[in-house]
PDB file of C-alpha atoms and ligand atoms in Angstrom:
ATOM      1  CA  UNK M   1       6.969 -13.706  -8.099  1.00  0.00           C
ATOM      2  CA  UNK M   2       4.107 -14.395 -10.528  1.00  0.00           C
ATOM      3  CA  UNK M   3       3.696 -10.700 -11.069  1.00  0.00           C
ATOM      4  CA  UNK M   4       1.143 -10.557 -13.862  1.00  0.00           C
ATOM      5  CA  UNK M   5      -0.523 -13.884 -13.127  1.00  0.00           C
ATOM      6  CA  UNK M   6      -1.077 -13.385  -9.408  1.00  0.00           C
ATOM      7  CA  UNK M   7      -4.645 -13.315  -8.129  1.00  0.00           C
ATOM      8  CA  UNK M   8      -6.418  -9.993  -8.309  1.00  0.00           C
ATOM      9  CA  UNK M   9      -7.614  -8.779  -4.899  1.00  0.00           C
ATOM     10  CA  UNK M  10      -8.972  -5.387  -5.858  1.00  0.00           C
ATOM     11  CA  UNK M  11      -9.992  -4.247  -9.285  1.00  0.00           C
ATOM     12  CA  UNK M  12     -10.712  -0.645 -10.222  1.00  0.00           C
ATOM     13  CA  UNK M  13     -12.706  -0.484 -13.438  1.00  0.00           C
ATOM     14  CA  UNK M  14     -13.384   2.688 -15.438  1.00  0.00           C
ATOM     15  CA  UNK M  15     -13.640   4.481 -12.131  1.00  0.00           C
ATOM     16  CA  UNK M  16     -14.219   8.241 -11.843  1.00  0.00           C
ATOM     17  CA  UNK M  17     -15.122  10.247  -8.770  1.00  0.00           C
ATOM     18  CA  UNK M  18     -16.181  13.839  -8.132  1.00  0.00           C
ATOM     19  CA  UNK M  19     -16.600  15.304  -4.630  1.00  0.00           C
ATOM     20  CA  UNK M  20     -19.982  16.964  -4.159  1.00  0.00           C
ATOM     21  CA  UNK M  21     -18.310  20.247  -3.225  1.00  0.00           C
ATOM     22  CA  UNK M  22     -15.948  20.218  -6.195  1.00  0.00           C
ATOM     23  CA  UNK M  23     -16.761  21.333  -9.732  1.00  0.00           C
ATOM     24  CA  UNK M  24     -14.477  18.840 -11.453  1.00  0.00           C
ATOM     25  CA  UNK M  25     -13.651  15.155 -11.221  1.00  0.00           C
ATOM     26  CA  UNK M  26     -10.833  14.200  -8.849  1.00  0.00           C
ATOM     27  CA  UNK M  27     -10.346  10.758 -10.426  1.00  0.00           C
ATOM     28  CA  UNK M  28     -10.955  10.055 -14.121  1.00  0.00           C
ATOM     29  CA  UNK M  29     -11.392   6.657 -15.653  1.00  0.00           C
ATOM     30  CA  UNK M  30      -8.915   4.775 -13.466  1.00  0.00           C
ATOM     31  CA  UNK M  31      -8.302   1.136 -14.411  1.00  0.00           C
ATOM     32  CA  UNK M  32      -6.131  -0.950 -12.095  1.00  0.00           C
ATOM     33  CA  UNK M  33      -5.793  -4.480 -10.769  1.00  0.00           C
ATOM     34  CA  UNK M  34      -4.039  -5.020  -7.467  1.00  0.00           C
ATOM     35  CA  UNK M  35      -2.509  -8.459  -7.071  1.00  0.00           C
ATOM     36  CA  UNK M  36      -2.185 -10.685  -4.055  1.00  0.00           C
ATOM     37  CA  UNK M  37       1.094 -10.326  -2.080  1.00  0.00           C
ATOM     38  CA  UNK M  38       2.287  -7.331  -4.070  1.00  0.00           C
ATOM     39  CA  UNK M  39       3.610  -4.155  -2.495  1.00  0.00           C
ATOM     40  CA  UNK M  40       2.383  -1.264  -4.635  1.00  0.00           C
ATOM     41  CA  UNK M  41       3.525   2.316  -4.124  1.00  0.00           C
ATOM     42  CA  UNK M  42       1.442   5.219  -5.355  1.00  0.00           C
ATOM     43  CA  UNK M  43       3.149   8.575  -5.890  1.00  0.00           C
ATOM     44  CA  UNK M  44       2.282  11.884  -7.508  1.00  0.00           C
ATOM     45  CA  UNK M  45       2.086  15.608  -6.769  1.00  0.00           C
ATOM     46  CA  UNK M  46      -0.023  16.929  -3.886  1.00  0.00           C
ATOM     47  CA  UNK M  47      -3.672  17.164  -4.830  1.00  0.00           C
ATOM     48  CA  UNK M  48      -3.486  14.704  -7.748  1.00  0.00           C
ATOM     49  CA  UNK M  49      -5.972  12.319  -6.096  1.00  0.00           C
ATOM     50  CA  UNK M  50      -3.857   9.700  -4.268  1.00  0.00           C
ATOM     51  CA  UNK M  51      -5.791   9.807  -0.991  1.00  0.00           C
ATOM     52  CA  UNK M  52      -9.068   9.881  -2.900  1.00  0.00           C
ATOM     53  CA  UNK M  53      -8.065   6.681  -4.690  1.00  0.00           C
ATOM     54  CA  UNK M  54      -7.065   4.972  -1.413  1.00  0.00           C
ATOM     55  CA  UNK M  55     -10.361   6.000   0.187  1.00  0.00           C
ATOM     56  CA  UNK M  56     -12.154   4.521  -2.812  1.00  0.00           C
ATOM     57  CA  UNK M  57     -10.353   1.183  -2.337  1.00  0.00           C
ATOM     58  CA  UNK M  58     -11.684   0.765   1.183  1.00  0.00           C
ATOM     59  CA  UNK M  59     -15.188   2.043   0.636  1.00  0.00           C
ATOM     60  CA  UNK M  60     -14.802   5.273   2.647  1.00  0.00           C
ATOM     61  CA  UNK M  61     -15.708   6.692  -0.737  1.00  0.00           C
ATOM     62  CA  UNK M  62     -18.600   6.517  -1.576  1.00  0.00           C
ATOM     63  CA  UNK M  63     -19.938   5.407   1.827  1.00  0.00           C
ATOM     64  CA  UNK M  64     -18.667   8.339   3.922  1.00  0.00           C
ATOM     65  CA  UNK M  65     -18.095  11.142   1.402  1.00  0.00           C
ATOM     66  CA  UNK M  66     -20.706  12.908  -0.658  1.00  0.00           C
ATOM     67  CA  UNK M  67     -19.986  12.805  -4.348  1.00  0.00           C
ATOM     68  CA  UNK M  68     -20.766  11.114  -7.630  1.00  0.00           C
ATOM     69  CA  UNK M  69     -18.932   8.277  -9.278  1.00  0.00           C
ATOM     70  CA  UNK M  70     -19.000   6.043 -12.315  1.00  0.00           C
ATOM     71  CA  UNK M  71     -17.356   2.693 -12.921  1.00  0.00           C
ATOM     72  CA  UNK M  72     -16.609   0.378 -10.022  1.00  0.00           C
ATOM     73  CA  UNK M  73     -14.191  -0.856  -7.384  1.00  0.00           C
ATOM     74  CA  UNK M  74     -14.469  -4.607  -6.995  1.00  0.00           C
ATOM     75  CA  UNK M  75     -13.191  -6.689  -4.073  1.00  0.00           C
ATOM     76  CA  UNK M  76     -13.549 -10.460  -4.200  1.00  0.00           C
ATOM     77  CA  UNK M  77     -15.864 -10.125  -7.150  1.00  0.00           C
ATOM     78  CA  UNK M  78     -18.291  -7.759  -5.400  1.00  0.00           C
ATOM     79  CA  UNK M  79     -18.565  -4.048  -6.064  1.00  0.00           C
ATOM     80  CA  UNK M  80     -17.577  -1.978  -3.024  1.00  0.00           C
ATOM     81  CA  UNK M  81     -20.610   0.230  -3.474  1.00  0.00           C
ATOM     82  CA  UNK M  82     -22.786  -2.811  -2.735  1.00  0.00           C
ATOM     83  CA  UNK M  83     -21.013  -3.815   0.468  1.00  0.00           C
ATOM     84  CA  UNK M  84     -21.183  -2.625   4.055  1.00  0.00           C
ATOM     85  CA  UNK M  85     -18.149  -0.755   5.303  1.00  0.00           C
ATOM     86  CA  UNK M  86     -17.886  -3.071   8.355  1.00  0.00           C
ATOM     87  CA  UNK M  87     -17.615  -6.132   6.120  1.00  0.00           C
ATOM     88  CA  UNK M  88     -14.960  -4.414   4.067  1.00  0.00           C
ATOM     89  CA  UNK M  89     -12.893  -3.782   7.205  1.00  0.00           C
ATOM     90  CA  UNK M  90     -12.275  -7.533   7.456  1.00  0.00           C
ATOM     91  CA  UNK M  91     -10.730  -7.585   3.999  1.00  0.00           C
ATOM     92  CA  UNK M  92      -9.077  -4.195   3.709  1.00  0.00           C
ATOM     93  CA  UNK M  93      -7.288  -2.375   6.530  1.00  0.00           C
ATOM     94  CA  UNK M  94      -6.572   1.338   6.256  1.00  0.00           C
ATOM     95  CA  UNK M  95      -4.004   3.327   8.184  1.00  0.00           C
ATOM     96  CA  UNK M  96      -4.653   7.053   8.112  1.00  0.00           C
ATOM     97  CA  UNK M  97      -1.897   9.505   7.295  1.00  0.00           C
ATOM     98  CA  UNK M  98      -2.057  10.883  10.814  1.00  0.00           C
ATOM     99  CA  UNK M  99      -2.251   8.136  13.463  1.00  0.00           C
ATOM    100  CA  UNK M 100      -4.006  10.638  15.760  1.00  0.00           C
ATOM    101  CA  UNK M 101      -7.061  10.030  13.575  1.00  0.00           C
ATOM    102  CA  UNK M 102      -6.982   6.374  14.446  1.00  0.00           C
ATOM    103  CA  UNK M 103      -6.136   6.209  18.120  1.00  0.00           C
ATOM    104  CA  UNK M 104      -8.774   7.750  20.280  1.00  0.00           C
ATOM    105  CA  UNK M 105      -9.222   5.825  23.516  1.00  0.00           C
ATOM    106  CA  UNK M 106      -7.368   4.797  26.613  1.00  0.00           C
ATOM    107  CA  UNK M 107      -4.534   2.413  25.963  1.00  0.00           C
ATOM    108  CA  UNK M 108      -2.719   0.684  23.133  1.00  0.00           C
ATOM    109  CA  UNK M 109      -4.455  -2.654  23.759  1.00  0.00           C
ATOM    110  CA  UNK M 110      -7.945  -1.217  24.151  1.00  0.00           C
ATOM    111  CA  UNK M 111      -7.539   0.829  21.015  1.00  0.00           C
ATOM    112  CA  UNK M 112      -6.279  -2.215  19.137  1.00  0.00           C
ATOM    113  CA  UNK M 113      -9.412  -4.111  20.263  1.00  0.00           C
ATOM    114  CA  UNK M 114     -11.776  -1.366  19.154  1.00  0.00           C
ATOM    115  CA  UNK M 115     -12.329  -2.506  15.568  1.00  0.00           C
ATOM    116  CA  UNK M 116     -12.967  -6.096  16.629  1.00  0.00           C
ATOM    117  CA  UNK M 117     -15.366  -5.061  19.403  1.00  0.00           C
ATOM    118  CA  UNK M 118     -17.275  -3.085  16.792  1.00  0.00           C
ATOM    119  CA  UNK M 119     -17.691  -6.251  14.776  1.00  0.00           C
ATOM    120  CA  UNK M 120     -19.021  -8.168  17.772  1.00  0.00           C
ATOM    121  CA  UNK M 121     -16.156 -10.670  17.855  1.00  0.00           C
ATOM    122  CA  UNK M 122     -15.993 -12.914  20.925  1.00  0.00           C
ATOM    123  CA  UNK M 123     -13.901 -11.579  23.865  1.00  0.00           C
ATOM    124  CA  UNK M 124     -11.361 -14.399  24.082  1.00  0.00           C
ATOM    125  CA  UNK M 125     -10.701 -14.175  20.384  1.00  0.00           C
ATOM    126  CA  UNK M 126     -10.248 -10.412  20.597  1.00  0.00           C
ATOM    127  CA  UNK M 127      -7.689 -10.888  23.383  1.00  0.00           C
ATOM    128  CA  UNK M 128      -5.805 -13.446  21.312  1.00  0.00           C
ATOM    129  CA  UNK M 129      -5.777 -11.349  18.146  1.00  0.00           C
ATOM    130  CA  UNK M 130      -4.777  -8.142  19.925  1.00  0.00           C
ATOM    131  CA  UNK M 131      -1.901  -9.906  21.705  1.00  0.00           C
ATOM    132  CA  UNK M 132      -0.794 -11.409  18.401  1.00  0.00           C
ATOM    133  CA  UNK M 133      -0.905  -8.043  16.608  1.00  0.00           C
ATOM    134  CA  UNK M 134       0.924  -6.184  19.382  1.00  0.00           C
ATOM    135  CA  UNK M 135       3.624  -8.836  19.458  1.00  0.00           C
ATOM    136  CA  UNK M 136       3.972  -8.690  15.666  1.00  0.00           C
ATOM    137  CA  UNK M 137       4.442  -4.912  15.928  1.00  0.00           C
ATOM    138  CA  UNK M 138       6.868  -5.254  18.848  1.00  0.00           C
ATOM    139  CA  UNK M 139       4.719  -3.146  21.182  1.00  0.00           C
ATOM    140  CA  UNK M 140       3.599  -5.741  23.744  1.00  0.00           C
ATOM    141  CA  UNK M 141       5.354  -3.786  26.485  1.00  0.00           C
ATOM    142  CA  UNK M 142       3.336  -0.698  25.557  1.00  0.00           C
ATOM    143  CA  UNK M 143      -0.038  -2.471  25.934  1.00  0.00           C
ATOM    144  CA  UNK M 144      -1.342  -0.393  28.841  1.00  0.00           C
ATOM    145  CA  UNK M 145       0.178   2.947  27.806  1.00  0.00           C
ATOM    146  CA  UNK M 146      -2.149   5.795  26.946  1.00  0.00           C
ATOM    147  CA  UNK M 147      -1.706   7.112  23.375  1.00  0.00           C
ATOM    148  CA  UNK M 148      -0.370  10.509  24.482  1.00  0.00           C
ATOM    149  CA  UNK M 149       2.696   8.835  26.023  1.00  0.00           C
ATOM    150  CA  UNK M 150       3.721   7.235  22.731  1.00  0.00           C
ATOM    151  CA  UNK M 151       6.269   8.512  20.236  1.00  0.00           C
ATOM    152  CA  UNK M 152       5.134   8.996  16.636  1.00  0.00           C
ATOM    153  CA  UNK M 153       6.776   5.717  15.620  1.00  0.00           C
ATOM    154  CA  UNK M 154       5.030   3.887  18.473  1.00  0.00           C
ATOM    155  CA  UNK M 155       1.694   5.464  17.524  1.00  0.00           C
ATOM    156  CA  UNK M 156       2.155   4.308  13.972  1.00  0.00           C
ATOM    157  CA  UNK M 157       2.859   0.753  15.207  1.00  0.00           C
ATOM    158  CA  UNK M 158      -0.141   0.884  17.550  1.00  0.00           C
ATOM    159  CA  UNK M 159      -2.375   2.002  14.681  1.00  0.00           C
ATOM    160  CA  UNK M 160      -1.036  -0.847  12.551  1.00  0.00           C
ATOM    161  CA  UNK M 161      -1.634  -3.352  15.367  1.00  0.00           C
ATOM    162  CA  UNK M 162      -5.287  -2.288  15.535  1.00  0.00           C
ATOM    163  CA  UNK M 163      -5.628  -2.850  11.803  1.00  0.00           C
ATOM    164  CA  UNK M 164      -3.727  -6.157  11.766  1.00  0.00           C
ATOM    165  CA  UNK M 165      -5.886  -7.506  14.598  1.00  0.00           C
ATOM    166  CA  UNK M 166      -8.690  -7.488  12.014  1.00  0.00           C
ATOM    167  CA  UNK M 167      -6.527  -9.817   9.875  1.00  0.00           C
ATOM    168  CA  UNK M 168      -7.151  -7.969   6.609  1.00  0.00           C
ATOM    169  CA  UNK M 169      -5.861  -9.423   3.357  1.00  0.00           C
ATOM    170  CA  UNK M 170      -5.041  -5.970   2.057  1.00  0.00           C
ATOM    171  CA  UNK M 171      -3.268  -3.227   3.966  1.00  0.00           C
ATOM    172  CA  UNK M 172      -3.633   0.320   2.723  1.00  0.00           C
ATOM    173  CA  UNK M 173      -1.422   3.077   4.092  1.00  0.00           C
ATOM    174  CA  UNK M 174      -1.492   6.782   3.315  1.00  0.00           C
ATOM    175  CA  UNK M 175       1.966   8.334   3.766  1.00  0.00           C
ATOM    176  CA  UNK M 176       2.751   6.190   6.834  1.00  0.00           C
ATOM    177  CA  UNK M 177       6.255   7.573   7.323  1.00  0.00           C
ATOM    178  CA  UNK M 178       5.450  11.267   6.988  1.00  0.00           C
ATOM    179  CA  UNK M 179       5.802  11.883  10.742  1.00  0.00           C
ATOM    180  CA  UNK M 180       8.757   9.568  11.249  1.00  0.00           C
ATOM    181  CA  UNK M 181      12.495  10.216  11.329  1.00  0.00           C
ATOM    182  CA  UNK M 182      14.513   8.343   8.657  1.00  0.00           C
ATOM    183  CA  UNK M 183      15.555   5.513  10.989  1.00  0.00           C
ATOM    184  CA  UNK M 184      12.012   4.843  12.258  1.00  0.00           C
ATOM    185  CA  UNK M 185      10.709   5.197   8.709  1.00  0.00           C
ATOM    186  CA  UNK M 186      13.101   2.489   7.527  1.00  0.00           C
ATOM    187  CA  UNK M 187      12.011   0.233  10.402  1.00  0.00           C
ATOM    188  CA  UNK M 188       8.371   0.685   9.440  1.00  0.00           C
ATOM    189  CA  UNK M 189       9.101  -0.105   5.819  1.00  0.00           C
ATOM    190  CA  UNK M 190      10.964  -3.280   6.804  1.00  0.00           C
ATOM    191  CA  UNK M 191       8.042  -4.210   9.031  1.00  0.00           C
ATOM    192  CA  UNK M 192       5.664  -3.801   6.109  1.00  0.00           C
ATOM    193  CA  UNK M 193       7.819  -6.006   3.948  1.00  0.00           C
ATOM    194  CA  UNK M 194       7.873  -8.662   6.702  1.00  0.00           C
ATOM    195  CA  UNK M 195       4.076  -8.557   6.866  1.00  0.00           C
ATOM    196  CA  UNK M 196       3.932  -9.297   3.178  1.00  0.00           C
ATOM    197  CA  UNK M 197       6.558 -12.053   3.402  1.00  0.00           C
ATOM    198  CA  UNK M 198       5.145 -13.725   6.522  1.00  0.00           C
ATOM    199  CA  UNK M 199       1.398 -13.199   6.205  1.00  0.00           C
ATOM    200  CA  UNK M 200       1.107 -12.884   2.448  1.00  0.00           C
ATOM    201  CA  UNK M 201      -0.670  -9.575   2.904  1.00  0.00           C
ATOM    202  CA  UNK M 202      -1.172  -7.268  -0.099  1.00  0.00           C
ATOM    203  CA  UNK M 203       0.088  -3.720   0.488  1.00  0.00           C
ATOM    204  CA  UNK M 204      -0.968  -0.525  -1.276  1.00  0.00           C
ATOM    205  CA  UNK M 205       0.613   2.674  -0.016  1.00  0.00           C
ATOM    206  CA  UNK M 206       1.193   6.301  -0.802  1.00  0.00           C
ATOM    207  CA  UNK M 207       4.807   6.977   0.088  1.00  0.00           C
ATOM    208  CA  UNK M 208       7.209   9.685  -0.999  1.00  0.00           C
ATOM    209  CA  UNK M 209      10.397   8.306   0.479  1.00  0.00           C
ATOM    210  CA  UNK M 210      11.360   6.392  -2.635  1.00  0.00           C
ATOM    211  CA  UNK M 211      14.962   6.214  -1.427  1.00  0.00           C
ATOM    212  CA  UNK M 212      13.670   3.834   1.256  1.00  0.00           C
ATOM    213  CA  UNK M 213      10.685   2.168  -0.337  1.00  0.00           C
ATOM    214  CA  UNK M 214      11.621   1.573  -3.992  1.00  0.00           C
ATOM    215  CA  UNK M 215      13.731  -1.472  -3.126  1.00  0.00           C
ATOM    216  CA  UNK M 216      10.877  -3.274  -1.347  1.00  0.00           C
ATOM    217  CA  UNK M 217       8.139  -2.313  -3.815  1.00  0.00           C
ATOM    218  CA  UNK M 218       6.988  -4.683  -6.531  1.00  0.00           C
ATOM    219  CA  UNK M 219       5.130  -1.999  -8.387  1.00  0.00           C
ATOM    220  CA  UNK M 220       5.149   1.773  -8.694  1.00  0.00           C
ATOM    221  CA  UNK M 221       2.156   3.788  -9.835  1.00  0.00           C
ATOM    222  CA  UNK M 222       2.573   7.445 -10.761  1.00  0.00           C
ATOM    223  CA  UNK M 223      -0.547   9.581 -10.680  1.00  0.00           C
ATOM    224  CA  UNK M 224      -1.184  12.974 -12.258  1.00  0.00           C
ATOM    225  CA  UNK M 225      -4.430  14.938 -12.282  1.00  0.00           C
ATOM    226  CA  UNK M 226      -6.525  11.962 -11.265  1.00  0.00           C
ATOM    227  CA  UNK M 227      -5.135   9.432 -13.723  1.00  0.00           C
ATOM    228  CA  UNK M 228      -2.393   6.814 -13.594  1.00  0.00           C
ATOM    229  CA  UNK M 229       0.407   7.871 -15.957  1.00  0.00           C
ATOM    230  CA  UNK M 230       3.090   5.267 -15.122  1.00  0.00           C
ATOM    231  CA  UNK M 231       2.724   1.695 -13.908  1.00  0.00           C
ATOM    232  CA  UNK M 232       5.505  -0.877 -13.575  1.00  0.00           C
ATOM    233  CA  UNK M 233       8.366  -2.193 -11.489  1.00  0.00           C
ATOM    234  CA  UNK M 234      10.177   0.737  -9.836  1.00  0.00           C
ATOM    235  CA  UNK M 235      13.425   0.180 -11.774  1.00  0.00           C
ATOM    236  CA  UNK M 236      11.509   0.109 -15.060  1.00  0.00           C
ATOM    237  CA  UNK M 237       9.467   3.199 -14.258  1.00  0.00           C
ATOM    238  CA  UNK M 238      12.545   5.187 -13.124  1.00  0.00           C
ATOM    239  CA  UNK M 239      14.390   3.958 -16.213  1.00  0.00           C
ATOM    240  CA  UNK M 240      11.794   5.522 -18.512  1.00  0.00           C
ATOM    241  CA  UNK M 241      12.925   9.078 -17.833  1.00  0.00           C
ATOM    242  CA  UNK M 242       9.416  10.334 -18.579  1.00  0.00           C
ATOM    243  CA  UNK M 243       8.448  13.937 -17.697  1.00  0.00           C
ATOM    244  CA  UNK M 244       5.968  12.744 -15.037  1.00  0.00           C
ATOM    245  CA  UNK M 245       8.934  11.550 -12.965  1.00  0.00           C
ATOM    246  CA  UNK M 246      10.186  15.099 -12.445  1.00  0.00           C
ATOM    247  CA  UNK M 247       7.656  15.613  -9.678  1.00  0.00           C
ATOM    248  CA  UNK M 248       8.542  12.515  -7.696  1.00  0.00           C
ATOM    249  CA  UNK M 249      11.620  11.763  -5.653  1.00  0.00           C
ATOM    250  CA  UNK M 250      13.612   9.270  -7.724  1.00  0.00           C
ATOM    251  CA  UNK M 251      16.203   7.620  -5.418  1.00  0.00           C
ATOM    252  CA  UNK M 252      19.448   9.625  -5.323  1.00  0.00           C
ATOM    253  CA  UNK M 253      21.483   6.544  -6.161  1.00  0.00           C
ATOM    254  CA  UNK M 254      19.356   5.906  -9.269  1.00  0.00           C
ATOM    255  CA  UNK M 255      19.877   9.497 -10.410  1.00  0.00           C
ATOM    256  CA  UNK M 256      23.614   9.172  -9.830  1.00  0.00           C
ATOM    257  CA  UNK M 257      23.695   6.064 -12.007  1.00  0.00           C
ATOM    258  CA  UNK M 258      21.692   7.812 -14.724  1.00  0.00           C
ATOM    259  CA  UNK M 259      23.967  10.866 -14.622  1.00  0.00           C
ATOM    260  CA  UNK M 260      27.048   8.657 -15.001  1.00  0.00           C
ATOM    261  CA  UNK M 261      25.426   6.687 -17.813  1.00  0.00           C
ATOM    262  CA  UNK M 262      23.910   9.526 -19.792  1.00  0.00           C
ATOM    263  CA  UNK M 263      24.458   7.570 -22.995  1.00  0.00           C
ATOM    264  CA  UNK M 264      22.004   4.929 -21.697  1.00  0.00           C
ATOM    265  CA  UNK M 265      19.424   6.883 -19.737  1.00  0.00           C
ATOM    266  CA  UNK M 266      16.641   4.308 -20.124  1.00  0.00           C
ATOM    267  CA  UNK M 267      16.017   0.676 -19.240  1.00  0.00           C
ATOM    268  CA  UNK M 268      16.363  -1.119 -15.922  1.00  0.00           C
ATOM    269  CA  UNK M 269      18.131   1.077 -13.395  1.00  0.00           C
ATOM    270  CA  UNK M 270      19.676   0.249  -9.998  1.00  0.00           C
ATOM    271  CA  UNK M 271      17.842   1.272  -6.820  1.00  0.00           C
ATOM    272  CA  UNK M 272      20.419   0.775  -4.078  1.00  0.00           C
ATOM    273  CA  UNK M 273      24.050   1.556  -3.300  1.00  0.00           C
ATOM    274  CA  UNK M 274      24.818  -2.188  -3.343  1.00  0.00           C
ATOM    275  CA  UNK M 275      23.410  -2.559  -6.842  1.00  0.00           C
ATOM    276  CA  UNK M 276      25.481   0.353  -8.155  1.00  0.00           C
ATOM    277  CA  UNK M 277      28.620  -1.019  -6.497  1.00  0.00           C
ATOM    278  CA  UNK M 278      27.970  -4.364  -8.235  1.00  0.00           C
ATOM    279  CA  UNK M 279      27.573  -2.623 -11.590  1.00  0.00           C
ATOM    280  CA  UNK M 280      30.809  -0.651 -11.143  1.00  0.00           C
ATOM    281  CA  UNK M 281      32.713  -3.804 -10.131  1.00  0.00           C
ATOM    282  CA  UNK M 282      31.368  -5.649 -13.191  1.00  0.00           C
ATOM    283  CA  UNK M 283      32.497  -2.778 -15.390  1.00  0.00           C
ATOM    284  CA  UNK M 284      35.951  -2.752 -13.775  1.00  0.00           C
ATOM    285  CA  UNK M 285      36.273  -6.482 -14.421  1.00  0.00           C
ATOM    286  CA  UNK M 286      35.328  -6.044 -18.100  1.00  0.00           C
ATOM    287  CA  UNK M 287      37.851  -3.200 -18.506  1.00  0.00           C
ATOM    288  CA  UNK M 288      40.733  -5.098 -16.869  1.00  0.00           C
ATOM    289  CA  UNK M 289      39.943  -8.382 -18.678  1.00  0.00           C
TER     290      UNK M 289
HETATM  291  N1  ADP X 301     -13.477  15.931   1.149  1.00  0.00           N
HETATM  292  C1  ADP X 301     -13.198  16.621   0.038  1.00  0.00           C
HETATM  293  N2  ADP X 301     -14.117  17.440  -0.523  1.00  0.00           N
HETATM  294  C2  ADP X 301     -13.843  18.115  -1.658  1.00  0.00           C
HETATM  295  N3  ADP X 301     -12.686  18.043  -2.341  1.00  0.00           N
HETATM  296  C3  ADP X 301     -11.727  17.251  -1.823  1.00  0.00           C
HETATM  297  C4  ADP X 301     -11.931  16.500  -0.610  1.00  0.00           C
HETATM  298  N4  ADP X 301     -10.798  15.806  -0.361  1.00  0.00           N
HETATM  299  C5  ADP X 301      -9.942  16.114  -1.346  1.00  0.00           C
HETATM  300  N5  ADP X 301     -10.490  16.976  -2.228  1.00  0.00           N
HETATM  301  C6  ADP X 301      -9.850  17.512  -3.447  1.00  0.00           C
HETATM  302  O1  ADP X 301      -9.539  16.436  -4.322  1.00  0.00           O
HETATM  303  C7  ADP X 301      -8.268  16.632  -4.923  1.00  0.00           C
HETATM  304  C8  ADP X 301      -7.382  15.456  -4.610  1.00  0.00           C
HETATM  305  O2  ADP X 301      -7.141  15.384  -3.224  1.00  0.00           O
HETATM  306  P1  ADP X 301      -6.363  14.181  -2.563  1.00  0.00           P
HETATM  307  O3  ADP X 301      -6.974  12.908  -3.029  1.00  0.00           O
HETATM  308  O4  ADP X 301      -6.320  14.435  -1.124  1.00  0.00           O
HETATM  309  O5  ADP X 301      -4.922  14.342  -3.239  1.00  0.00           O
HETATM  310  P2  ADP X 301      -3.477  13.812  -2.757  1.00  0.00           P
HETATM  311  O6  ADP X 301      -3.702  12.758  -1.721  1.00  0.00           O
HETATM  312  O7  ADP X 301      -2.846  13.284  -4.007  1.00  0.00           O
HETATM  313  O8  ADP X 301      -2.724  14.990  -2.244  1.00  0.00           O
HETATM  314  C9  ADP X 301      -7.738  17.948  -4.368  1.00  0.00           C
HETATM  315  O9  ADP X 301      -8.009  18.949  -5.300  1.00  0.00           O
HETATM  316  C10 ADP X 301      -8.529  18.157  -3.103  1.00  0.00           C
HETATM  317  O10 ADP X 301      -8.690  19.516  -2.830  1.00  0.00           O
HETATM  318 MG1   MG X 302      -3.073  12.609   0.296  1.00  0.00          MG
END
């Protein structure tokens, strides 16, 4: 993948933000470029500003929250502050941490149509897009179900279908697996990877389950006190052994590898059981040769 050369979809430039009710800045001088087709994971301790950054990428901040900012967030060459939030919804889709915040009407299909109806899209096209999105999410058979009859995993898929029906180029998710059991969480993560592979969608998400997500992520950002302190491929970031990693959940298998290789704690590290097995086999071959 043309990691560094890929097209920039969102650029955050010297961006700081302070909530009106707060006496200090929540984000300070953040500089980031998000690239087309990349899956970026944002991690960091509670309260460090992750959700505030995501809200700033979709224009909820500053459009819906009182506060002051400096610098800019630029999408397709235009500063977010200068765009209408409805226009932004066609480029950037946002899935709330709690799907209850997103689903508020009568049935899966009507909820999925809501965003498009708001934009005044033609009925036939809404029907087509909603059917497409529900089928992509594997929830066509749930179309007429009311939200309260859905499991958490189904709600999460329904919320995603509503967002995907808008055909955004960027999908932003705030802790999408926090309500899901490990199996459903893994399914969702695979689904997200398929969306990137099949639709070329750019994904930016806050996600703590690094055991599951690190292997599908192209990039890992670590945030602390409103600034980005690490930025790179997950195996490079984990391999740095920097103090900021103590607060995040490095995959168990990566830690095992590091513990067994304490003489070489840095560099590229494995992320999955399969990768560690390969490394051990290679080592065995070298020893027996
Ligand atoms: N609407 C708000 N008004 C005032 N302060 C807020 C608001 N939302 C979040 N904050 C504060 O901003 C800081 C960062 O919050 P948040 O972005 O939610 O962090 P994270 O998602 O990393 O847990 C916290 O100190 C939080 O209390
Ligand atoms: Mg948050």
